[in-house]
Amino acid sequence: MLDCRVPDKKSLIVSLHDAHPGSRAQIAEQVAFLASYGITRSSILVVPEFHHGTPSGGDPEFRDAVKAWQSAGHELVLHGYFHDRRESPRETLATVFWTRLYTNREAEFLDLPCAVAQDRLARGRKLFESLGWRASGFVAPAWLMAEWIPGVLAELKFAYTTTLREIVPLAPGTNRATSSQSLCYSTRASWRRVASALWNKNLFYRLRETDLIRLSLHPRDLEFPLIRRQIDQILRSALKRGFQPTTYGEYVAR
Ligand SMILES: [Zn+2]
């Protein structure tokens, strides 16, 4: 009898976080680094106005680079708007761990008033559209967002969001959230790099037995030999085990 089941597919999603004019060269290096493994699909997380600096849409070289990445098969994702907390409410005891210790004051979407969050998401969406950057997903800086943000994203017709531990489809009638923790490095201090490498080594051992590996890279990650070596090992091992590079957008739409 004919077997009509779709063969099990193992997916590898690499995401490149914090693309903006100031990180253009680092993201370009990461794109080239991935290509050296034959990986030509990743999800590139673009910030419209990183830390209130040069607007991403106002830098011709960056605009061209983003367009080229998209044309080459990479996916663009809206990643916050400012990626900082300059106009955020004051921290409270309930939020200070997330805003000061877990992140370096980057949790932009953790506690914004609803109207402000809606406005920033709509502006980000418009900006992408005006530049011909296609984005079906939104990822909050440091994956931290108020619990009502996914509802706002769905209203704005985003197809998905992600957190550190989940991929969350947003369109009505789509699949449930997929649980899978992302590999991710903290490089702010040498002890953090060593701890990250240990943590990610163990996490990778668990993930390679599943059908989904998520690897999130930040602009400076490849500058540290310890981290670069481990990323090399992870990519080689994942590809050897049959994991196929894809993007979040493709994964959610499958
Ligand atoms: Zn970020």
Coordinates of C-alpha atoms in Angstrom, one line a residue, residues 31-192:
V31 CA 26.0 35.2 6.4
A32 CA 29.3 34.3 4.7
F33 CA 30.3 32.0 7.5
L34 CA 27.0 30.1 7.2
A35 CA 27.4 30.0 3.4
S36 CA 30.7 28.2 3.9
Y37 CA 28.7 25.3 5.4
G38 CA 26.2 25.5 2.5
I39 CA 23.6 27.3 4.7
T40 CA 21.9 29.9 2.6
R41 CA 18.7 30.2 4.6
S42 CA 18.6 31.9 8.0
S43 CA 16.3 34.3 9.8
I44 CA 17.8 37.8 10.0
L45 CA 16.4 39.9 12.8
V46 CA 16.4 43.6 11.8
V47 CA 15.9 46.5 14.2
P48 CA 14.4 49.7 12.7
E49 CA 16.3 52.1 14.9
F50 CA 18.8 50.3 17.1
H51 CA 19.3 52.2 20.4
H52 CA 17.8 55.3 18.9
G53 CA 20.8 55.5 16.5
T54 CA 21.0 55.6 12.7
P55 CA 17.6 54.5 11.3
S56 CA 18.0 51.2 9.3
G57 CA 16.0 52.6 6.5
G58 CA 18.2 55.7 6.2
D59 CA 21.5 53.9 5.5
P60 CA 21.8 53.1 1.8
E61 CA 24.6 50.5 2.3
F62 CA 22.6 48.7 5.0
R63 CA 19.4 48.8 2.9
D64 CA 21.3 47.2 -0.1
A65 CA 22.8 44.5 2.2
V66 CA 19.4 43.6 3.6
K67 CA 17.9 43.4 0.1
A68 CA 20.7 41.2 -1.0
W69 CA 20.3 38.9 2.0
Q70 CA 16.6 38.6 1.2
S71 CA 17.2 37.9 -2.5
A72 CA 19.7 35.2 -1.5
G73 CA 17.0 33.3 0.4
H74 CA 17.3 34.6 3.9
E75 CA 14.2 35.7 5.8
L76 CA 13.8 39.1 7.4
V77 CA 12.2 39.4 10.8
L78 CA 11.1 42.6 12.6
H79 CA 13.1 42.7 15.8
G80 CA 11.7 45.3 18.2
Y81 CA 11.8 49.0 17.2
F82 CA 14.5 50.7 19.3
H83 CA 15.8 47.6 21.1
D84 CA 16.3 49.7 24.3
R85 CA 14.3 51.0 27.2
R86 CA 14.9 54.7 26.9
E87 CA 11.2 55.5 26.8
S88 CA 10.0 52.6 28.9
P89 CA 8.3 52.7 32.3
R90 CA 10.5 52.7 35.4
E91 CA 11.6 49.3 36.5
T92 CA 9.7 47.6 39.3
L93 CA 10.8 44.8 41.6
A94 CA 8.9 42.5 39.2
T95 CA 10.8 43.6 36.1
V96 CA 14.3 44.6 37.3
F97 CA 15.7 41.1 37.0
W98 CA 14.7 40.9 33.3
T99 CA 15.7 44.5 32.5
R100 CA 19.0 44.8 34.3
L101 CA 20.5 41.4 35.0
Y102 CA 19.1 39.1 32.3
T103 CA 19.5 41.8 29.7
N104 CA 21.4 45.0 29.5
R105 CA 18.3 47.3 29.4
E106 CA 17.1 46.0 26.1
A107 CA 13.7 44.4 26.9
E108 CA 11.8 47.0 25.0
F109 CA 8.5 45.2 24.7
L110 CA 8.3 43.9 28.3
D111 CA 6.2 46.6 29.8
L112 CA 5.3 49.3 27.2
P113 CA 1.8 50.8 27.4
C114 CA -0.4 49.0 24.9
A115 CA -0.9 52.0 22.6
V116 CA 2.9 52.6 22.4
A117 CA 3.6 49.0 21.6
Q118 CA 0.9 48.9 18.9
D119 CA 2.3 52.1 17.4
R120 CA 5.9 50.8 17.3
L121 CA 4.8 47.5 15.7
A122 CA 2.7 49.2 13.1
R123 CA 5.6 51.6 12.3
G124 CA 8.0 48.8 12.0
R125 CA 5.7 46.9 9.7
K126 CA 5.2 50.0 7.5
L127 CA 8.9 50.7 7.3
F128 CA 9.6 47.2 6.2
E129 CA 6.9 47.4 3.6
S130 CA 8.1 50.7 2.3
L131 CA 11.6 49.2 1.7
G132 CA 10.4 46.0 0.1
W133 CA 11.6 44.0 3.1
R134 CA 9.2 41.1 3.6
A135 CA 8.7 40.1 7.2
S136 CA 6.1 37.6 8.4
G137 CA 7.5 37.3 11.9
F138 CA 8.3 39.5 14.9
V139 CA 10.8 38.7 17.7
A140 CA 11.0 40.9 20.8
P141 CA 14.4 42.0 22.0
A142 CA 15.8 39.3 24.4
W143 CA 12.5 37.4 23.6
L144 CA 10.8 39.4 26.4
M145 CA 7.4 40.7 25.8
A146 CA 4.2 41.4 27.7
E147 CA 1.7 38.5 27.4
W148 CA -0.7 40.5 25.3
I149 CA 1.8 41.3 22.5
P150 CA 1.1 38.1 20.5
G151 CA -2.6 39.3 20.2
V152 CA -1.4 42.7 18.8
L153 CA 0.9 40.9 16.4
A154 CA -1.9 38.7 15.2
E155 CA -4.1 41.8 14.5
L156 CA -1.2 43.2 12.5
K157 CA -1.1 40.0 10.5
F158 CA 2.2 38.7 11.7
A159 CA 2.4 35.0 11.1
Y160 CA 4.5 34.1 14.1
T161 CA 6.7 35.2 17.0
T162 CA 9.3 33.3 19.0
T163 CA 10.5 33.1 22.6
L164 CA 13.6 31.5 24.0
R165 CA 11.7 28.3 24.4
E166 CA 8.9 28.4 21.8
I167 CA 7.9 29.1 18.2
V168 CA 4.4 30.6 18.3
P169 CA 2.3 30.7 15.1
L170 CA -0.3 33.5 15.2
A171 CA -2.6 33.0 12.3
P172 CA -6.0 31.6 13.2
G173 CA -6.2 27.9 12.7
T174 CA -2.5 27.3 12.5
N175 CA -0.5 24.7 14.5
R176 CA 0.1 25.0 18.2
A177 CA 3.3 26.5 19.6
T178 CA 6.4 24.3 19.1
S179 CA 8.6 23.9 22.2
S180 CA 12.3 24.0 21.5
Q181 CA 14.8 26.0 23.4
S182 CA 17.2 28.0 21.3
L183 CA 21.0 27.7 21.6
C184 CA 22.2 31.2 22.5
Y185 CA 25.4 32.7 23.8
S186 CA 26.1 35.4 26.4
T187 CA 29.4 37.0 25.6
R188 CA 29.4 40.1 27.8
A189 CA 32.2 38.7 30.1
S190 CA 34.6 35.8 29.9
W191 CA 32.9 33.9 32.7
R192 CA 29.6 34.2 30.8

